[in-house]
Short mmCIF file of C-alpha atoms and ligand atoms in Angstrom, two decimals:
data_model
loop_
_atom_site.label_atom_id
_atom_site.label_comp_id
_atom_site.label_asym_id
_atom_site.label_seq_id
_atom_site.Cartn_x
_atom_site.Cartn_y
_atom_site.Cartn_z
CA MET A 211 56.05 18.32 -49.63
CA LYS A 212 55.94 22.09 -49.73
CA ALA A 213 58.66 24.63 -48.92
CA VAL A 214 58.94 28.42 -49.18
CA ARG A 215 61.84 29.46 -51.42
CA VAL A 216 63.34 32.70 -50.10
CA PRO A 217 66.51 34.68 -50.78
CA LYS A 218 69.17 34.06 -48.12
CA LEU A 219 68.76 37.60 -46.75
CA ASP A 220 65.09 36.98 -45.88
CA ALA A 221 65.56 33.47 -44.59
CA GLU A 222 65.77 34.23 -40.86
CA LYS A 223 62.76 36.57 -40.94
CA VAL A 224 60.61 34.01 -42.81
CA ARG A 225 61.76 31.09 -40.64
CA ARG A 226 60.69 32.96 -37.51
CA PHE A 227 57.35 33.89 -39.06
CA ALA A 228 56.74 30.28 -40.15
CA GLU A 229 57.51 29.03 -36.66
CA ARG A 230 55.32 31.66 -35.03
CA ILE A 231 52.23 30.70 -37.02
CA GLY A 232 52.95 26.96 -36.66
CA ALA A 233 53.59 26.52 -40.40
CA LYS A 234 57.13 25.20 -40.21
CA ASP A 235 57.37 21.45 -40.75
CA LYS A 236 59.74 20.32 -37.99
CA SER A 237 60.25 16.90 -39.52
CA ARG A 238 62.29 18.45 -42.36
CA LEU A 239 65.46 20.55 -42.24
CA ILE A 240 65.94 23.96 -43.85
CA VAL A 241 68.00 23.48 -47.03
CA VAL A 242 70.29 26.01 -48.77
CA ARG A 243 70.23 25.88 -52.59
CA GLY A 244 72.57 28.45 -54.14
CA GLU A 245 71.40 31.95 -53.23
CA TYR A 246 68.09 30.62 -51.94
CA VAL A 247 66.90 28.82 -48.85
CA GLU A 248 63.98 26.36 -48.70
CA ILE A 249 61.97 26.53 -45.51
CA PRO A 250 59.72 23.45 -45.18
CA ILE A 251 56.07 24.19 -44.41
CA TYR A 252 52.94 22.12 -43.86
CA GLU A 253 50.28 21.85 -46.59
CA GLY A 254 47.61 24.55 -46.29
CA TYR A 255 49.91 27.37 -45.17
CA GLU A 256 50.98 28.43 -48.69
CA ASP A 257 48.82 31.59 -48.70
CA TYR A 258 50.74 33.06 -45.78
CA PHE A 259 53.86 33.28 -47.96
CA ARG A 260 52.45 35.03 -51.05
CA ASP A 261 55.55 37.21 -51.42
CA TYR A 262 57.66 34.14 -52.09
CA GLU A 263 57.72 31.14 -54.36
CA ILE A 264 56.28 27.90 -53.00
CA VAL A 265 58.16 24.86 -54.27
CA GLU A 266 57.52 21.14 -54.14
CA GLN A 267 60.64 19.69 -52.43
CA GLU A 268 62.01 16.84 -54.49
CA ASN A 269 64.64 15.69 -52.03
CA PRO A 270 63.55 16.81 -48.56
CA VAL A 271 66.09 16.35 -45.79
CA PHE A 272 64.42 14.91 -42.72
CA SER A 273 65.48 15.89 -39.23
CA LYS A 274 66.49 13.04 -36.96
CA LYS A 275 63.88 13.06 -34.25
CA THR A 276 65.20 12.62 -30.75
CA ASP A 277 62.02 13.20 -28.77
CA ILE A 278 60.19 9.92 -28.18
CA TYR A 279 56.96 11.79 -27.47
CA GLU A 280 57.03 13.42 -30.93
CA ILE A 281 57.91 10.11 -32.58
CA LEU A 282 55.12 8.21 -30.83
CA LYS A 283 52.53 10.86 -31.69
CA GLU A 284 52.72 9.52 -35.23
CA LYS A 285 51.97 5.96 -34.06
CA ILE A 286 49.37 6.49 -31.34
CA PRO A 287 45.85 7.96 -31.71
CA LYS A 288 45.44 11.57 -30.58
CA ASP A 289 43.08 10.75 -27.68
CA LEU A 290 45.92 8.74 -26.08
CA TRP A 291 48.73 11.28 -26.53
CA GLU A 292 48.44 12.44 -22.92
CA PHE A 293 49.63 8.99 -21.79
CA ILE A 294 52.71 8.84 -24.04
CA PRO A 295 55.84 8.52 -21.87
CA ARG A 296 58.18 11.50 -22.14
CA ARG A 297 60.94 10.05 -19.98
CA TYR A 298 62.73 6.74 -19.65
CA LYS A 299 65.92 5.40 -18.11
CA ILE A 300 68.92 4.01 -19.92
CA ILE A 301 70.91 1.65 -17.71
CA GLY A 302 73.98 0.39 -19.56
CA ASP A 303 72.50 -0.79 -22.84
CA VAL A 304 69.02 -1.51 -21.49
CA ILE A 305 66.05 0.88 -21.49
CA LEU A 306 63.39 1.00 -18.76
CA VAL A 307 60.16 2.86 -19.43
CA LYS A 308 56.95 3.37 -17.45
CA ILE A 309 53.86 2.80 -19.61
CA PRO A 310 50.36 3.50 -18.27
CA GLU A 311 47.60 0.87 -18.68
CA GLU A 312 45.91 3.06 -21.30
CA LEU A 313 48.82 2.28 -23.69
CA GLU A 314 48.88 -1.48 -23.05
CA GLY A 315 48.05 -2.13 -26.74
CA PHE A 316 50.98 0.05 -27.86
CA LYS A 317 53.68 -1.23 -25.51
CA HIS A 318 55.58 -3.09 -28.25
CA VAL A 319 55.40 -0.09 -30.59
CA ILE A 320 56.85 2.07 -27.80
CA GLY A 321 59.60 -0.49 -27.19
CA GLU A 322 60.50 -0.77 -30.87
CA GLU A 323 60.59 3.01 -31.36
CA LEU A 324 62.86 3.42 -28.32
CA LEU A 325 65.21 0.81 -29.74
CA LYS A 326 65.27 2.64 -33.07
CA LEU A 327 66.04 5.89 -31.26
CA HIS A 328 68.87 4.26 -29.28
CA PRO A 329 70.45 1.74 -31.64
CA ARG A 330 73.24 0.92 -29.17
CA CYS A 331 70.63 -0.46 -26.72
CA LYS A 332 69.64 -4.13 -26.86
CA ALA A 333 66.33 -4.30 -24.97
CA VAL A 334 63.43 -2.27 -23.64
CA TRP A 335 61.70 -3.30 -20.41
CA ARG A 336 58.45 -1.91 -19.10
CA ASP A 337 59.03 -0.63 -15.56
CA LYS A 338 56.11 -1.49 -13.29
CA GLY A 339 57.73 -0.32 -10.04
CA LYS A 340 59.66 -1.95 -7.21
CA GLU A 341 58.40 -4.39 -4.64
CA GLY A 342 58.99 -4.78 -0.90
CA MET A 343 62.00 -4.12 1.31
CA LEU A 344 64.29 -5.80 -1.24
CA ARG A 345 63.12 -3.24 -3.86
CA ARG A 346 62.84 -6.02 -6.45
CA PRO A 347 61.92 -4.65 -9.89
CA ASN A 348 58.68 -5.66 -11.55
CA VAL A 349 59.47 -5.49 -15.27
CA GLU A 350 58.22 -6.86 -18.59
CA LEU A 351 60.19 -7.23 -21.82
CA ILE A 352 58.59 -5.20 -24.62
CA ALA A 353 61.34 -5.06 -27.28
CA GLY A 354 64.71 -6.61 -28.02
CA TRP A 355 66.44 -9.12 -25.82
CA GLY A 356 68.63 -9.25 -22.69
CA SER A 357 68.55 -7.95 -19.11
CA VAL A 358 72.14 -8.14 -17.83
CA THR A 359 74.08 -4.97 -18.48
CA ILE A 360 77.04 -2.92 -17.30
CA HIS A 361 76.24 0.68 -16.42
CA ARG A 362 79.11 3.18 -16.38
CA GLU A 363 78.85 6.17 -14.10
CA ASN A 364 81.40 8.53 -12.61
CA GLY A 365 84.31 6.22 -13.39
CA CYS A 366 82.57 3.19 -11.83
CA LEU A 367 81.15 0.05 -13.43
CA PHE A 368 77.87 -1.40 -12.15
CA LYS A 369 76.95 -4.81 -13.52
CA LEU A 370 73.33 -5.80 -12.87
CA ASP A 371 70.31 -7.66 -14.16
CA VAL A 372 67.40 -5.22 -14.52
CA THR A 373 64.91 -8.05 -13.89
CA LYS A 374 66.48 -8.81 -10.48
CA VAL A 375 67.88 -5.62 -9.01
CA MET A 376 67.03 -1.94 -9.17
CA PHE A 377 69.20 0.91 -10.33
CA SER A 378 68.08 4.48 -9.84
CA PRO A 379 69.74 7.00 -12.18
CA GLY A 380 68.05 9.70 -10.06
CA ASN A 381 70.42 8.86 -7.17
CA GLN A 382 73.51 9.63 -9.23
CA GLY A 383 74.19 12.94 -7.46
CA GLU A 384 74.14 11.23 -4.09
CA ARG A 385 76.39 8.40 -5.30
CA MET A 386 78.88 11.02 -6.49
CA ARG A 387 78.61 12.95 -3.23
CA MET A 388 79.33 9.83 -1.19
CA ALA A 389 82.41 9.21 -3.30
CA LYS A 390 83.77 12.58 -2.13
CA VAL A 391 82.82 12.85 1.55
CA VAL A 392 84.71 9.81 2.83
CA GLU A 393 88.11 10.71 4.26
CA GLU A 394 91.31 8.72 4.00
CA GLY A 395 91.58 5.84 6.44
CA GLU A 396 87.91 5.80 7.46
CA VAL A 397 85.98 2.63 8.14
CA VAL A 398 82.58 2.70 6.42
CA VAL A 399 79.57 0.44 6.94
CA ASP A 400 77.14 0.33 4.01
CA MET A 401 74.05 -1.31 5.54
CA PHE A 402 72.03 -1.72 2.32
CA ALA A 403 74.78 -2.19 -0.20
CA GLY A 404 72.81 -3.68 -3.11
CA ILE A 405 75.16 -4.14 -6.06
CA GLY A 406 77.52 -1.56 -4.56
CA TYR A 407 75.57 1.63 -5.34
CA PHE A 408 77.52 3.61 -2.72
CA SER A 409 80.31 1.18 -1.76
CA ILE A 410 81.79 1.08 -5.27
CA PRO A 411 82.06 4.88 -5.78
CA ILE A 412 83.51 5.24 -2.28
CA ALA A 413 86.07 2.50 -2.94
CA VAL A 414 86.97 3.89 -6.38
CA HIS A 415 87.23 7.59 -5.49
CA SER A 416 88.17 7.74 -1.79
CA LYS A 417 90.79 6.01 0.29
CA PRO A 418 88.86 4.32 3.09
CA LYS A 419 90.57 1.72 5.22
CA ARG A 420 87.66 -0.67 4.81
CA ILE A 421 84.04 -0.74 3.66
CA TYR A 422 81.72 -3.37 5.13
CA SER A 423 79.04 -3.82 2.46
CA ILE A 424 76.00 -5.68 3.72
CA GLU A 425 73.34 -7.04 1.37
CA ILE A 426 70.46 -9.40 2.11
CA ASN A 427 69.36 -10.32 -1.43
CA PRO A 428 71.57 -13.09 -2.91
CA ASP A 429 70.94 -11.80 -6.46
CA SER A 430 72.24 -8.34 -5.58
CA TYR A 431 75.05 -9.86 -3.51
CA GLU A 432 76.30 -11.86 -6.52
CA PHE A 433 76.51 -8.65 -8.55
CA LEU A 434 78.17 -6.87 -5.62
CA LEU A 435 80.91 -9.53 -5.75
CA GLU A 436 81.24 -9.09 -9.53
CA ASN A 437 81.36 -5.30 -9.21
CA ILE A 438 84.09 -5.51 -6.58
CA GLU A 439 86.13 -7.48 -9.13
CA LEU A 440 85.23 -5.23 -12.08
CA ASN A 441 86.22 -2.09 -10.18
CA LYS A 442 89.16 -3.67 -8.36
CA ALA A 443 87.57 -2.45 -5.14
CA LYS A 444 89.68 -4.54 -2.79
CA ARG A 445 88.83 -2.54 0.33
CA ILE A 446 85.23 -3.73 0.27
CA VAL A 447 84.36 -6.55 2.67
CA PRO A 448 81.09 -8.02 1.31
CA ILE A 449 78.68 -9.54 3.82
CA LEU A 450 75.59 -11.53 2.77
CA GLY A 451 72.89 -11.14 5.39
CA ASP A 452 70.33 -9.01 7.20
CA SER A 453 72.00 -5.80 8.39
CA MET A 454 69.69 -5.85 11.42
CA HIS A 455 71.69 -8.88 12.62
CA VAL A 456 75.09 -8.89 10.92
CA THR A 457 76.20 -5.25 11.15
CA PRO A 458 79.52 -5.08 13.03
CA GLU A 459 79.44 -2.97 16.22
CA GLY A 460 81.76 -0.13 17.28
CA VAL A 461 83.83 -0.15 14.09
CA ALA A 462 82.62 2.64 11.82
CA ASP A 463 83.52 6.27 11.24
CA ARG A 464 80.61 6.47 8.84
CA VAL A 465 77.45 4.46 8.20
CA VAL A 466 75.50 4.66 4.96
CA MET A 467 71.80 3.82 5.32
CA GLY A 468 70.88 3.89 1.61
CA HIS A 469 67.37 2.48 1.89
CA ILE A 470 64.38 4.80 1.90
CA PHE A 471 62.43 2.70 4.43
CA CYS A 472 65.09 1.97 7.04
CA HIS A 473 64.21 3.92 10.19
CA ASP A 474 63.90 0.70 12.21
CA PHE A 475 67.61 0.17 11.57
CA LEU A 476 68.75 3.44 13.18
CA PRO A 477 69.74 1.85 16.54
CA THR A 478 71.83 -0.74 14.65
CA ALA A 479 73.52 2.03 12.67
CA ILE A 480 74.32 3.99 15.82
CA ARG A 481 75.81 0.87 17.43
CA ALA A 482 77.98 0.34 14.34
CA LEU A 483 79.75 3.67 15.00
CA ARG A 484 82.81 4.16 17.17
CA GLU A 485 82.57 6.79 19.93
CA MET A 486 81.81 9.34 17.27
CA GLY A 487 80.80 9.12 13.63
CA ILE A 488 78.51 10.17 10.83
CA ILE A 489 75.31 8.49 9.64
CA HIS A 490 73.92 9.15 6.17
CA TYR A 491 70.26 8.34 6.70
CA HIS A 492 67.87 8.08 3.72
CA GLU A 493 64.10 8.33 3.94
CA SER A 494 61.15 8.75 1.66
CA VAL A 495 59.14 11.48 3.39
CA PRO A 496 55.91 13.36 2.58
CA GLU A 497 56.59 17.10 2.42
CA ALA A 498 53.86 17.62 5.05
CA VAL A 499 56.05 15.85 7.67
CA ILE A 500 59.43 16.91 6.32
CA ASN A 501 61.05 16.94 9.80
CA ARG A 502 60.16 13.31 10.47
CA PRO A 503 63.59 11.88 9.52
CA ILE A 504 65.41 14.29 11.84
CA LYS A 505 63.03 13.47 14.68
CA ARG A 506 63.59 9.77 14.11
CA ILE A 507 67.38 10.18 14.23
CA GLU A 508 67.18 12.32 17.38
CA LYS A 509 64.87 9.83 19.11
CA ALA A 510 67.09 6.84 18.26
CA CYS A 511 70.19 8.68 19.54
CA GLU A 512 68.46 9.76 22.74
CA GLU A 513 67.33 6.19 23.48
CA LEU A 514 70.94 5.00 23.18
CA GLY A 515 72.31 7.87 25.29
CA LYS A 516 74.00 9.57 22.33
CA LYS A 517 74.04 13.18 21.23
CA VAL A 518 73.47 14.23 17.62
CA LYS A 519 74.20 17.21 15.43
CA ILE A 520 72.46 17.45 12.06
CA LEU A 521 75.11 18.44 9.54
CA ASN A 522 73.12 18.41 6.33
CA PHE A 523 69.61 17.81 5.01
CA ARG A 524 69.53 17.11 1.29
CA LYS A 525 66.85 16.28 -1.24
CA VAL A 526 68.02 13.35 -3.38
CA LYS A 527 65.02 13.43 -5.73
CA ASN A 528 61.24 13.59 -5.94
CA TYR A 529 59.98 10.15 -4.98
CA SER A 530 56.30 10.59 -5.88
CA PRO A 531 53.94 13.58 -5.94
CA GLY A 532 54.36 15.37 -2.59
CA VAL A 533 56.92 12.83 -1.36
CA LEU A 534 60.68 13.41 -1.33
CA HIS A 535 63.65 11.09 -1.10
CA VAL A 536 65.96 12.87 1.34
CA VAL A 537 69.27 12.13 3.01
CA ILE A 538 70.39 13.49 6.36
CA ASP A 539 74.01 13.60 7.47
CA ALA A 540 74.04 13.28 11.26
CA LEU A 541 77.09 13.48 13.51
CA VAL A 542 76.52 11.12 16.42
CA TYR A 543 78.70 11.43 19.56
C1 SAM B 661 66.96 0.14 -2.73
S1 SAM B 661 68.54 -0.47 -2.70
C2 SAM B 661 69.47 0.97 -2.50
C3 SAM B 661 69.49 1.83 -3.70
C4 SAM B 661 70.54 2.90 -3.64
N1 SAM B 661 70.28 3.82 -2.59
C5 SAM B 661 70.79 3.62 -4.96
O1 SAM B 661 71.57 4.55 -4.99
O2 SAM B 661 70.25 3.27 -5.99
C6 SAM B 661 68.49 -1.12 -1.11
C7 SAM B 661 69.16 -2.46 -0.96
O3 SAM B 661 69.00 -2.86 0.40
C8 SAM B 661 68.84 -4.26 0.46
N2 SAM B 661 68.24 -4.61 1.75
C9 SAM B 661 66.94 -4.49 2.13
N3 SAM B 661 66.79 -4.89 3.40
C10 SAM B 661 68.02 -5.26 3.85
C11 SAM B 661 68.52 -5.76 5.09
N4 SAM B 661 67.70 -5.94 6.12
N5 SAM B 661 69.83 -6.02 5.19
C12 SAM B 661 70.68 -5.81 4.14
N6 SAM B 661 70.26 -5.35 2.94
C13 SAM B 661 68.95 -5.08 2.79
C14 SAM B 661 67.97 -4.54 -0.76
O4 SAM B 661 68.06 -5.90 -1.14
C15 SAM B 661 68.57 -3.58 -1.80
O5 SAM B 661 69.58 -4.20 -2.52
#
């Protein structure tokens, strides 16, 4: 393995030159030996450094690669590089990664390399999306073992099984926001509570009087119960059932509608409020019809003889190309 041996004074100039012409071997670190510095270069670039001595490195120091794309390029043929995943989620000690069909034959290699890169993680699951209103994950084990994990975020603990319930790291900002907006003594209704995505941060960081946390999926509900215990979130009142039918009426200062396909539930949310209150309404909306969620809120309020003031319109994340996950804070009175 070749390196250019340069006096310390020239090292920065030569390093920049080597990088500019693509000669620098990124898999090895620059090494200082006495008054000289060895800059690792790829074979075939020696002639560019005629002013300096080219040495054969006996003990090269390799850089620890942290970019899974770069690591996998060494394992996957060049014509498939465009499909190599660049991003993945770490939930607790479990990794979820989307892998296109083109890399089906390499899924275990991808899993193993991710485990090597994150030695504290125990398993890698292929993420094939979420299904239906319950947002059940479709996943496949590709490396390691285990699916139940505890994810720590913003001082909260979320226990879950990645094969049974979803967890979206992309919603972290919104979970943190919800933890701050609730005022002391408020009654909150969380109509799609899941494992406590919003209820737990609210209970941990605010001082609500009560949070009614409604969840229809028994798997999620079981974890909601565990998370209430784990976080000592005594103000949460868990309710197993369909929020269309079990949401209490006339009790709430605030209703969280944390499901991106929940517009049919707007009348129920409005009925859950006292005389006056705030709804946090989520929707997945194509940018071409970006006002649709506001129109839906206004229509539902009008039909129930209520007035509405839109307080905030916030992008939570990109949902898919051209489609946003947004949340609207609406004051209903
Ligand atoms: C997609 S999750 C919410 C994710 C959350 N916004 C976050 O920050 O990651 C929505 C939850 O609503 C639940 N759900 C769906 N329909 C429901 C209904 N009719 N009543 C109560 N819960 C429901 C699902 O089972 C799921 O746990």
